[in-house]
Short mmCIF file of C-alpha atoms and ligand atoms in Angstrom, two decimals:
data_model
loop_
_atom_site.label_atom_id
_atom_site.label_comp_id
_atom_site.label_asym_id
_atom_site.label_seq_id
_atom_site.Cartn_x
_atom_site.Cartn_y
_atom_site.Cartn_z
CA MET T 23 80.85 38.33 60.63
CA ILE T 24 81.34 35.83 57.80
CA ARG T 25 83.72 37.99 55.07
CA ASN T 26 84.25 37.66 51.51
CA PHE T 27 87.47 36.55 49.78
CA VAL T 28 88.72 38.42 46.95
CA ASP T 29 92.20 39.14 45.35
CA GLY T 30 93.94 36.49 48.29
CA GLU T 31 92.10 39.28 51.08
CA PHE T 32 89.02 39.08 53.34
CA ALA T 33 87.44 42.03 51.95
CA GLU T 34 86.39 44.74 54.33
CA PRO T 35 82.41 44.92 55.29
CA ASP T 36 81.17 47.50 53.84
CA GLY T 37 77.28 47.55 55.36
CA ARG T 38 75.18 45.38 53.65
CA CYS T 39 75.24 41.54 55.15
CA TRP T 40 72.19 39.57 56.19
CA GLN T 41 72.03 37.43 59.57
CA LYS T 42 72.59 33.48 59.05
CA ILE T 43 70.32 32.04 60.91
CA SER T 44 70.64 28.17 63.27
CA PRO T 45 68.86 25.56 61.73
CA VAL T 46 69.08 23.70 65.23
CA ASP T 47 67.69 26.51 67.59
CA GLY T 48 66.02 29.40 65.45
CA SER T 49 68.96 31.53 67.13
CA VAL T 50 71.36 34.20 64.98
CA ARG T 51 74.80 32.22 63.84
CA ALA T 52 76.59 35.17 62.47
CA ASP T 53 76.29 37.72 60.03
CA VAL T 54 77.18 37.41 56.50
CA HIS T 55 78.99 40.42 53.99
CA GLU T 56 76.82 40.37 51.25
CA ALA T 57 79.06 41.40 47.68
CA ASP T 58 77.39 43.68 45.74
CA ARG T 59 77.92 43.81 42.08
CA ASP T 60 81.14 45.96 41.81
CA LEU T 61 82.94 43.02 44.22
CA VAL T 62 81.64 40.11 42.28
CA GLU T 63 83.57 42.25 39.37
CA ARG T 64 86.35 42.99 41.63
CA ALA T 65 86.30 39.05 42.13
CA VAL T 66 86.64 38.16 38.64
CA ALA T 67 88.71 40.76 37.72
CA ALA T 68 91.01 38.89 40.00
CA ALA T 69 90.70 35.80 39.19
CA ARG T 70 91.41 37.01 35.18
CA ALA T 71 94.73 38.12 36.94
CA ALA T 72 95.44 35.26 38.33
CA LEU T 73 95.19 33.25 35.37
CA ASP T 74 97.26 36.29 33.35
CA GLY T 75 100.11 35.90 35.95
CA ALA T 76 101.99 32.87 38.12
CA TRP T 77 98.97 31.18 38.56
CA GLY T 78 98.30 30.45 34.85
CA ARG T 79 102.06 29.36 34.34
CA THR T 80 101.92 26.87 36.53
CA THR T 81 102.80 23.00 35.79
CA VAL T 82 100.46 20.06 36.39
CA PRO T 83 103.22 18.57 38.99
CA GLN T 84 103.12 21.99 40.51
CA ARG T 85 99.34 21.98 40.80
CA THR T 86 99.03 18.33 42.03
CA ALA T 87 100.82 19.10 44.80
CA LEU T 88 99.20 22.39 45.98
CA LEU T 89 95.87 19.82 45.88
CA ARG T 90 97.59 17.49 47.97
CA ARG T 91 99.19 20.01 50.93
CA ALA T 92 95.47 21.20 50.98
CA ALA T 93 94.36 17.62 51.69
CA ASP T 94 96.63 18.02 54.37
CA LEU T 95 96.23 21.29 55.91
CA LEU T 96 92.16 20.54 55.79
CA GLU T 97 93.18 17.11 57.54
CA GLU T 98 94.89 19.20 60.33
CA ARG T 99 91.61 21.71 60.44
CA TYR T 100 89.25 18.93 60.50
CA GLU T 101 87.31 19.34 63.47
CA GLU T 102 86.85 23.04 62.89
CA PHE T 103 85.38 22.49 59.37
CA VAL T 104 82.83 19.92 60.86
CA ALA T 105 81.74 22.53 63.47
CA ALA T 106 81.26 25.17 60.77
CA GLU T 107 79.48 22.55 58.44
CA SER T 108 77.40 21.35 61.13
CA ALA T 109 76.63 24.99 62.79
CA ASP T 110 75.15 25.71 59.30
CA THR T 111 73.14 22.85 58.26
CA GLY T 112 72.07 21.99 61.94
CA LYS T 113 73.50 17.89 60.73
CA PRO T 114 75.03 15.81 63.32
CA LEU T 115 78.58 16.11 63.46
CA GLN T 116 79.04 12.83 62.93
CA GLN T 117 77.99 12.43 59.78
CA ALA T 118 80.08 16.16 59.11
CA ARG T 119 82.86 14.18 59.94
CA ASP T 120 82.34 10.81 58.19
CA LEU T 121 80.92 12.36 55.06
CA ASP T 122 80.81 15.77 54.19
CA VAL T 123 84.67 17.02 55.09
CA SER T 124 86.18 13.19 54.59
CA ARG T 125 84.53 13.70 51.17
CA ALA T 126 86.14 17.09 50.75
CA VAL T 127 89.82 15.82 51.63
CA ALA T 128 88.94 13.12 49.15
CA ASN T 129 88.07 15.41 46.44
CA PHE T 130 91.68 17.47 46.45
CA ARG T 131 93.35 14.56 46.37
CA SER T 132 91.23 12.33 43.70
CA PHE T 133 91.50 14.97 41.60
CA ALA T 134 95.18 15.29 41.78
CA ASP T 135 95.77 11.68 40.68
CA THR T 136 93.20 12.08 38.17
CA VAL T 137 94.98 15.54 36.16
CA ALA T 138 98.41 13.77 36.71
CA ALA T 139 97.29 10.82 34.93
CA ALA T 140 95.44 12.66 32.00
CA GLY T 141 96.33 12.75 28.50
CA LEU T 142 94.61 13.29 25.19
CA PRO T 143 95.04 11.08 21.92
CA SER T 144 96.97 12.02 18.93
CA TYR T 145 96.26 11.32 15.50
CA LEU T 146 98.61 10.39 12.65
CA THR T 147 96.91 11.77 9.36
CA GLU T 148 97.38 10.09 6.03
CA LEU T 149 95.96 11.61 3.47
CA PRO T 150 95.07 9.86 -0.12
CA ASP T 151 97.50 12.25 -1.81
CA GLY T 152 100.50 11.29 0.43
CA ARG T 153 99.94 14.35 2.94
CA ARG T 154 100.34 13.47 6.30
CA ALA T 155 100.13 15.35 9.84
CA LEU T 156 100.78 15.31 13.33
CA ASN T 157 97.42 15.90 15.01
CA TYR T 158 97.50 16.07 18.98
CA ALA T 159 95.53 18.11 21.87
CA ALA T 160 97.04 20.25 24.30
CA ARG T 161 94.52 20.75 27.39
CA LYS T 162 94.17 24.81 28.17
CA PRO T 163 91.94 26.14 31.51
CA LEU T 164 88.68 26.82 30.61
CA GLY T 165 89.38 30.25 32.58
CA VAL T 166 87.57 32.00 35.04
CA VAL T 167 85.00 29.62 36.69
CA ALA T 168 81.88 30.64 38.57
CA VAL T 169 81.41 28.36 41.03
CA ILE T 170 77.52 28.42 42.57
CA VAL T 171 76.87 25.22 45.16
CA PRO T 172 73.24 24.82 47.24
CA TRP T 173 73.42 24.36 51.07
CA ASN T 174 72.74 20.85 51.30
CA LEU T 175 76.61 19.35 51.43
CA PRO T 176 78.54 22.73 51.42
CA LEU T 177 81.96 21.44 51.42
CA LEU T 178 81.96 18.15 49.27
CA LEU T 179 80.05 19.97 47.04
CA LEU T 180 81.96 22.95 46.60
CA THR T 181 85.39 20.91 46.84
CA TRP T 182 83.70 18.56 43.91
CA LYS T 183 83.84 21.68 41.36
CA VAL T 184 87.17 23.75 42.99
CA ALA T 185 89.58 20.47 43.36
CA PRO T 186 89.23 19.45 39.61
CA ALA T 187 89.01 23.39 38.57
CA LEU T 188 92.22 24.30 39.77
CA ALA T 189 94.11 21.08 38.93
CA CYS T 190 93.20 22.15 35.48
CA GLY T 191 94.85 25.58 36.23
CA ASN T 192 91.38 27.46 36.37
CA ALA T 193 90.57 30.34 38.65
CA VAL T 194 87.65 30.43 40.28
CA VAL T 195 84.68 33.02 41.70
CA VAL T 196 82.90 30.35 44.24
CA LYS T 197 79.11 31.42 45.41
CA PRO T 198 78.56 29.53 48.18
CA SER T 199 74.73 29.07 49.29
CA GLU T 200 73.49 32.12 51.21
CA GLU T 201 72.67 29.16 54.10
CA THR T 202 75.93 27.64 54.40
CA PRO T 203 78.67 30.35 53.61
CA SER T 204 80.97 29.37 56.62
CA THR T 205 83.36 26.58 54.97
CA ALA T 206 83.94 28.17 51.95
CA VAL T 207 85.51 30.68 54.04
CA LEU T 208 87.65 28.40 55.81
CA LEU T 209 88.58 26.71 52.56
CA ALA T 210 90.01 30.02 51.17
CA GLU T 211 92.61 29.73 54.12
CA VAL T 212 93.60 26.68 53.30
CA LEU T 213 94.39 27.27 49.91
CA ARG T 214 96.14 30.25 50.43
CA ASP T 215 98.49 28.74 52.84
CA ALA T 216 99.19 25.66 50.56
CA GLY T 217 100.40 28.26 48.02
CA LEU T 218 97.92 29.47 45.92
CA PRO T 219 98.49 32.93 44.66
CA ALA T 220 96.04 35.44 45.12
CA GLY T 221 92.98 35.42 43.04
CA ALA T 222 92.83 31.84 41.88
CA TYR T 223 89.96 31.35 44.88
CA ASN T 224 87.85 33.79 45.45
CA VAL T 225 84.10 34.07 47.60
CA VAL T 226 81.50 36.20 47.33
CA HIS T 227 78.61 35.93 49.39
CA GLY T 228 74.25 36.51 48.32
CA PHE T 229 71.72 35.69 47.51
CA GLY T 230 70.49 34.20 43.27
CA PRO T 231 68.36 37.17 42.04
CA GLY T 232 69.41 40.18 42.68
CA SER T 233 72.38 39.69 44.87
CA ALA T 234 75.93 38.26 44.29
CA GLY T 235 74.58 34.63 42.36
CA GLN T 236 72.91 37.17 39.35
CA PHE T 237 75.74 39.17 39.53
CA LEU T 238 78.14 36.52 38.50
CA VAL T 239 76.25 34.71 36.03
CA GLU T 240 75.76 38.23 34.34
CA SER T 241 79.15 38.91 34.76
CA ARG T 242 81.15 39.19 31.14
CA GLY T 243 84.29 38.05 32.63
CA ILE T 244 83.42 34.53 33.33
CA ASP T 245 84.18 31.58 30.70
CA GLY T 246 81.66 29.42 31.96
CA VAL T 247 79.29 28.23 35.12
CA THR T 248 79.20 25.29 37.00
CA PHE T 249 76.53 24.44 39.36
CA THR T 250 74.73 22.37 42.08
CA GLY T 251 71.48 23.16 42.79
CA SER T 252 67.56 23.10 41.68
CA SER T 253 66.49 22.71 38.20
CA ALA T 254 64.61 25.99 38.21
CA THR T 255 67.54 27.86 39.34
CA GLY T 256 69.86 26.10 36.47
CA ALA T 257 67.37 27.74 33.90
CA SER T 258 67.88 30.90 34.66
CA ILE T 259 71.09 30.68 34.88
CA MET T 260 71.45 29.27 31.30
CA ALA T 261 68.87 31.98 30.36
CA ALA T 262 71.70 34.59 31.97
CA VAL T 263 74.55 32.84 30.52
CA ALA T 264 72.62 32.71 26.83
CA PRO T 265 73.57 36.00 25.30
CA ARG T 266 77.50 34.89 25.71
CA VAL T 267 77.63 31.44 24.93
CA ARG T 268 79.60 30.11 28.12
CA PRO T 269 79.65 26.52 28.87
CA VAL T 270 77.12 25.19 32.08
CA SER T 271 77.91 22.24 34.12
CA PHE T 272 75.01 21.31 35.47
CA GLU T 273 73.65 19.45 38.70
CA LEU T 274 70.39 19.69 39.42
CA GLY T 275 67.32 18.12 41.56
CA GLY T 276 66.00 14.87 41.56
CA LYS T 277 62.97 12.51 41.97
CA ASN T 278 64.50 9.47 42.43
CA PRO T 279 63.25 5.94 42.72
CA ALA T 280 64.00 2.83 44.26
CA VAL T 281 62.34 -0.66 42.79
CA VAL T 282 62.36 -3.33 45.05
CA PHE T 283 61.95 -6.67 43.81
CA ALA T 284 60.35 -9.54 45.65
CA ASP T 285 63.34 -11.34 45.28
CA ALA T 286 65.80 -8.47 46.62
CA ASP T 287 67.13 -9.43 50.36
CA LEU T 288 64.94 -7.49 52.57
CA ASP T 289 67.40 -6.87 55.58
CA SER T 290 69.71 -5.21 53.23
CA ALA T 291 67.20 -3.63 50.74
CA ILE T 292 65.47 -2.08 54.35
CA ASP T 293 68.61 -0.60 55.35
CA GLY T 294 69.77 1.11 52.29
CA LEU T 295 66.48 2.55 51.75
CA THR T 296 66.26 3.61 55.51
CA ARG T 297 69.70 5.61 54.61
CA SER T 298 68.71 6.50 50.64
CA VAL T 299 65.15 7.98 52.04
CA PHE T 300 66.28 9.89 55.03
CA ALA T 301 69.95 10.60 54.90
CA ASN T 302 70.86 14.14 55.77
CA THR T 303 67.01 14.74 57.11
CA GLY T 304 66.32 13.64 53.38
CA GLN T 305 68.11 16.43 51.98
CA VAL T 306 70.30 15.06 49.27
CA CYS T 307 69.64 15.18 45.52
CA LEU T 308 70.23 11.36 45.53
CA CYS T 309 67.50 10.46 48.19
CA THR T 310 64.53 8.38 46.89
CA GLU T 311 61.33 9.87 47.32
CA ARG T 312 59.47 7.02 44.95
CA LEU T 313 59.73 3.53 45.82
CA TYR T 314 57.92 1.01 43.90
CA VAL T 315 57.84 -2.46 45.67
CA GLN T 316 56.49 -5.81 44.39
CA ARG T 317 53.08 -6.63 45.37
CA PRO T 318 54.14 -9.61 47.37
CA VAL T 319 56.40 -7.65 49.98
CA PHE T 320 54.51 -4.51 49.36
CA ASP T 321 53.14 -4.75 53.17
CA GLU T 322 56.59 -6.21 54.74
CA VAL T 323 58.22 -3.62 52.83
CA ALA T 324 56.33 -0.13 53.86
CA GLU T 325 56.06 -2.03 57.39
CA ARG T 326 59.56 -2.45 58.36
CA LEU T 327 60.47 1.23 56.38
CA ALA T 328 57.88 2.73 58.93
CA GLU T 329 59.26 0.87 61.94
CA ARG T 330 62.89 2.21 60.95
CA ALA T 331 61.85 5.70 60.35
CA ARG T 332 60.33 6.12 63.90
CA GLY T 333 63.89 4.55 65.20
CA LEU T 334 65.46 7.55 63.96
CA ARG T 335 66.62 10.11 66.89
CA LEU T 336 66.32 13.63 65.82
CA GLY T 337 68.40 15.78 68.34
CA ARG T 338 71.35 18.18 68.56
CA PRO T 339 74.46 17.72 66.26
CA ASP T 340 76.90 17.10 69.40
CA ASP T 341 74.51 14.55 70.91
CA PRO T 342 76.21 10.62 69.19
CA GLU T 343 72.46 9.42 69.81
CA THR T 344 71.04 11.87 67.19
CA THR T 345 70.52 10.33 63.74
CA THR T 346 68.82 13.15 62.11
CA GLY T 347 69.37 17.24 62.34
CA PRO T 348 66.54 19.26 61.36
CA LEU T 349 65.71 20.97 57.56
CA ILE T 350 68.27 23.65 56.79
CA SER T 351 65.60 26.69 57.43
CA GLN T 352 61.74 27.54 58.01
CA GLU T 353 61.13 28.41 55.30
CA HIS T 354 62.50 24.94 53.21
CA ARG T 355 60.48 23.60 56.47
CA ASP T 356 57.30 25.13 55.13
CA LYS T 357 57.66 24.00 51.56
CA VAL T 358 58.17 20.80 52.90
CA LEU T 359 54.96 20.73 54.85
CA ARG T 360 53.00 21.96 52.22
CA TYR T 361 53.03 18.41 50.29
CA TYR T 362 52.79 16.80 53.76
CA ARG T 363 49.62 18.35 54.31
CA LEU T 364 48.71 17.88 50.64
CA ALA T 365 49.26 14.22 51.09
CA GLU T 366 46.67 14.32 53.57
CA GLU T 367 43.87 15.59 51.44
CA LEU T 368 44.73 13.55 48.55
CA GLY T 369 44.09 10.71 51.09
CA ALA T 370 46.79 9.42 51.52
CA LYS T 371 47.66 6.87 54.24
CA THR T 372 50.86 8.39 56.26
CA LEU T 373 52.41 5.24 57.42
CA VAL T 374 54.52 7.16 60.28
CA GLY T 375 55.27 11.03 61.15
CA GLY T 376 54.41 13.60 58.64
CA GLY T 377 54.43 16.58 61.43
CA VAL T 378 56.32 18.81 63.41
CA PRO T 379 57.73 17.21 66.26
CA SER T 380 57.87 18.80 69.40
CA MET T 381 61.56 19.21 70.61
CA PRO T 382 62.69 20.15 74.11
CA GLY T 383 63.82 23.48 75.37
CA ASP T 384 65.68 25.55 72.94
CA LEU T 385 65.44 23.15 70.17
CA ALA T 386 61.76 24.37 69.87
CA GLY T 387 62.76 27.44 67.25
CA GLY T 388 64.78 25.42 64.68
CA SER T 389 63.08 23.55 61.95
CA TRP T 390 62.44 20.19 62.75
CA ILE T 391 60.40 18.14 61.34
CA GLU T 392 59.25 14.24 61.15
CA PRO T 393 60.03 11.95 58.41
CA ALA T 394 56.92 10.86 56.11
CA LEU T 395 56.20 7.80 54.53
CA TRP T 396 52.71 7.41 52.35
CA THR T 397 51.00 4.92 50.70
CA GLY T 398 47.71 5.69 48.66
CA LEU T 399 48.92 8.33 46.38
CA THR T 400 49.60 7.68 42.74
CA ASN T 401 51.83 8.76 40.26
CA ALA T 402 49.97 11.49 38.72
CA ASP T 403 50.11 13.07 42.60
CA VAL T 404 52.62 16.39 43.03
CA GLN T 405 54.65 14.11 45.84
CA LEU T 406 55.76 11.92 42.89
CA ARG T 407 56.04 14.49 40.30
CA GLU T 408 57.88 17.38 42.21
CA GLU T 409 61.03 17.16 44.21
CA ILE T 410 60.22 17.95 47.74
CA PHE T 411 63.84 17.21 49.23
CA GLY T 412 62.39 16.01 52.68
CA PRO T 413 62.78 13.20 54.79
CA CYS T 414 59.75 11.52 52.96
CA ALA T 415 58.55 9.21 50.36
CA ALA T 416 55.95 7.34 49.08
CA LEU T 417 55.19 3.98 48.41
CA ILE T 418 53.63 1.98 45.40
CA PRO T 419 52.91 -1.61 44.45
CA PHE T 420 54.26 -2.97 41.08
CA ASP T 421 53.50 -6.23 39.54
CA THR T 422 55.73 -6.64 36.59
CA GLU T 423 59.34 -5.72 35.85
CA ASP T 424 58.13 -3.18 32.53
CA GLU T 425 55.63 -2.04 34.99
CA ALA T 426 58.46 -1.09 37.46
CA VAL T 427 60.43 0.37 34.69
CA ALA T 428 57.95 2.50 33.44
CA LEU T 429 56.83 3.89 36.79
CA ALA T 430 60.03 4.47 37.63
CA ASN T 431 60.79 6.40 34.11
CA ASP T 432 57.53 8.30 34.20
CA THR T 433 59.33 11.46 35.36
CA GLU T 434 60.91 14.73 34.37
CA TYR T 435 64.03 14.41 36.28
CA GLY T 436 66.73 11.37 35.79
CA LEU T 437 69.21 11.80 38.16
CA ALA T 438 69.40 8.36 40.03
CA ALA T 439 67.81 5.39 40.68
CA SER T 440 68.32 1.98 43.20
CA VAL T 441 67.32 -1.73 42.09
CA TRP T 442 67.28 -4.21 44.90
CA THR T 443 67.26 -7.53 43.53
CA THR T 444 68.80 -10.65 43.76
CA ASP T 445 68.45 -11.80 40.49
CA LEU T 446 71.83 -10.74 38.60
CA SER T 447 70.65 -10.59 35.15
CA ARG T 448 67.50 -8.45 36.65
CA GLY T 449 69.76 -5.91 38.57
CA HIS T 450 71.63 -5.39 35.48
CA ARG T 451 68.90 -5.31 33.04
CA VAL T 452 66.71 -2.82 35.03
CA ALA T 453 69.25 -0.55 36.33
CA GLN T 454 70.42 -0.07 32.32
CA ARG T 455 66.65 0.72 31.50
CA MET T 456 66.30 3.28 34.19
CA ARG T 457 66.41 6.87 32.33
CA VAL T 458 68.84 8.05 34.50
CA GLY T 459 72.46 9.49 35.00
CA MET T 460 73.18 6.92 37.94
CA ALA T 461 71.78 3.63 38.51
CA TRP T 462 72.48 1.46 41.77
CA VAL T 463 71.88 -2.05 42.39
CA ASN T 464 71.65 -3.38 45.63
CA THR T 465 73.19 -0.39 47.53
CA TRP T 466 72.82 3.45 47.54
CA PHE T 467 74.70 6.63 47.31
CA LEU T 468 78.30 4.16 46.67
CA ARG T 469 80.25 6.55 44.72
CA ASP T 470 83.71 6.29 43.24
CA LEU T 471 85.31 9.83 42.24
CA ARG T 472 86.33 8.92 38.93
CA SER T 473 83.03 7.93 37.76
CA PRO T 474 80.15 9.84 35.54
CA PHE T 475 77.96 11.94 38.20
CA GLY T 476 75.12 13.86 36.53
CA GLY T 477 71.66 13.38 35.61
CA VAL T 478 69.55 13.35 32.14
CA GLY T 479 66.15 15.72 31.89
CA LEU T 480 65.32 18.32 34.67
CA SER T 481 68.51 16.65 36.60
CA GLY T 482 71.11 18.24 34.91
CA ILE T 483 73.51 18.74 31.79
CA GLY T 484 77.05 17.20 31.11
CA ARG T 485 78.95 15.14 33.87
CA GLU T 486 81.56 15.49 36.61
CA GLY T 487 83.82 13.08 38.16
CA GLY T 488 87.37 11.75 37.21
CA ASP T 489 87.97 12.76 33.61
CA HIS T 490 84.66 13.87 32.37
CA SER T 491 85.63 16.72 34.99
CA LEU T 492 88.58 17.58 33.18
CA ASP T 493 86.35 17.60 30.26
CA PHE T 494 84.12 20.52 31.55
CA TYR T 495 87.02 22.57 33.04
CA THR T 496 89.67 22.37 30.30
CA GLN T 497 89.52 23.57 26.52
CA PRO T 498 91.42 21.21 23.79
CA THR T 499 93.31 22.93 21.40
CA ASN T 500 93.87 20.58 18.40
CA VAL T 501 97.88 21.15 16.86
CA CYS T 502 98.15 19.94 13.62
CA VAL T 503 100.97 20.02 11.96
CA GLN T 504 102.34 18.57 8.50
CA LEU T 505 105.32 15.94 8.28
P1 LIG H 14 69.05 26.65 44.83
O1 LIG H 14 68.98 26.42 43.31
O2 LIG H 14 67.73 27.11 45.32
O3 LIG H 14 70.18 27.55 45.00
C1 LIG H 14 71.76 26.92 44.89
C2 LIG H 14 72.65 28.08 44.79
O4 LIG H 14 72.13 29.03 43.36
C3 LIG H 14 72.72 28.94 45.80
O5 LIG H 14 74.17 29.10 46.17
C4 LIG H 14 72.10 30.34 45.21
O6 LIG H 14 72.13 31.60 46.22
C5 LIG H 14 72.27 30.25 44.25
N1 LIG H 14 70.98 30.74 43.01
C6 LIG H 14 69.42 31.15 43.16
N2 LIG H 14 69.15 31.38 42.19
C7 LIG H 14 70.38 32.08 41.44
C8 LIG H 14 70.28 32.44 40.13
N3 LIG H 14 69.11 32.76 39.74
N4 LIG H 14 71.63 33.23 40.09
C9 LIG H 14 72.77 32.72 40.33
N5 LIG H 14 72.95 32.00 41.33
C10 LIG H 14 71.83 31.99 42.07
O7 LIG H 14 69.38 25.44 45.31
P2 LIG H 14 69.48 24.91 46.89
O8 LIG H 14 67.73 25.32 47.41
O9 LIG H 14 70.37 25.36 47.74
O10 LIG H 14 69.45 23.52 46.81
C11 LIG H 14 69.08 22.12 46.85
C12 LIG H 14 68.68 21.85 45.47
O11 LIG H 14 70.01 21.49 45.12
C13 LIG H 14 68.15 20.82 45.03
O12 LIG H 14 66.71 20.94 44.31
C14 LIG H 14 69.06 19.38 45.11
O13 LIG H 14 68.38 18.16 44.39
C15 LIG H 14 69.59 20.04 43.85
N6 LIG H 14 71.26 19.26 44.32
C16 LIG H 14 71.57 18.80 43.16
C17 LIG H 14 72.65 18.25 43.23
C18 LIG H 14 72.99 17.58 42.33
O14 LIG H 14 74.19 16.96 42.21
N7 LIG H 14 72.21 16.97 40.99
C19 LIG H 14 73.44 17.88 44.36
C20 LIG H 14 73.34 18.68 45.96
C21 LIG H 14 71.62 19.44 45.62
#
């Protein structure tokens, strides 16, 4: 049984639970205890009490030391976290090792560094009448922060929010995805063992509407919501907190373009595009689903990318040859397959895959899917307008730089873009013209944790990362002293 963690203790299950299904073979992985509204309110009250108690009186050096201890303890239990993350998501163990858990460790260390170095400017005010005053701002924690995260990179995205929230002295109530409840609970043990007082980190399990997610954002006791997930859920959360005017930080969906110019280093572009389309079975908010390729190299890019897609190895997470896991659930696979089928109906040419693979033995019960690449679609088609969140992309040719920029920006989303060119000026120029929060040139998903992360339009509100996170997780109080 995977349990809720409230006020420093695992809550005794009281009947309501659901079964977490393995995406690898469809077997029951665990029962998960669903938090009711009462338990969610108890978690929020415990967080408030922690803020009013010893946790609220901690100093920055004490909190940075705690974050570093948490990173060390996470490393000591590294393989346990890897196994849990892989079992919930079906992703290859090696990927959980190299990306998910390693980034979680880095999140704690990086935000310990950031908060230790943080400061705010002070101002000496000099008025015409001769009065002078000193203005300085003290950073206070935002308060009780609701942290709601999705299933695609569960621990990475959770710690991306929990580490800065705790570094700034907040108390958190975490609602992991119903698909990936495990690592948030392991993290509770790590934080407790690192010395975090009871109530500063709470976990409530459940779904969105009518369940723990909704109960949490409706609670009068929360001071803000940091959320990563779909744009539609972000809109619901915004509406739920609007009557109480709480701040939100939203990292939402993407429909990310890649723009490949004919002068690109195609070897490196194909490597990068393969990762950006198919990483984590296409289930990364930053993944490329729209690929604009300059006409002289269009056929070559399409063929070479299709070849790389054919080389992906679907298989068990513990098989070192496996490159690609299943989708998170049968429900999500049904959604992705609807886009696949509709592409055929629209007359797209499917260059590779596009169906359900036949998997051996018990794997036949998992939510496996083939990658898909299409040509022959246009920006008006649903495959280029809606986030699919699967291992697929549509390729569209372009002739001029202006046309490429117009095509890439023709979307309601605005999370990330990548530009592939050996022309230095063009790389900068086009990257800056992308209407996104993050643009890469000749790379993808290369991240410095101090740089701003977030999107525009349907892709989100606000930026997190380094000092940008501190802007959300703290409230500056200005003090003006007449001299
Ligand atoms: P989702 O929006 O369905 O769910 C995310 C979380 O919100 C889950 O924990 C869910 O239980 C909860 N939730 C759902 N409805 C809620 C409600 N009404 N009130 C409160 N909580 C609610 O998203 P998902 O399917 O879990 O994840 C995939 C989505 O996440 C994709 O759209 C992807 O682009 C996005 N994502 C964005 C980023 C980013 O940084 N921009 C990163 C990863 C994933």
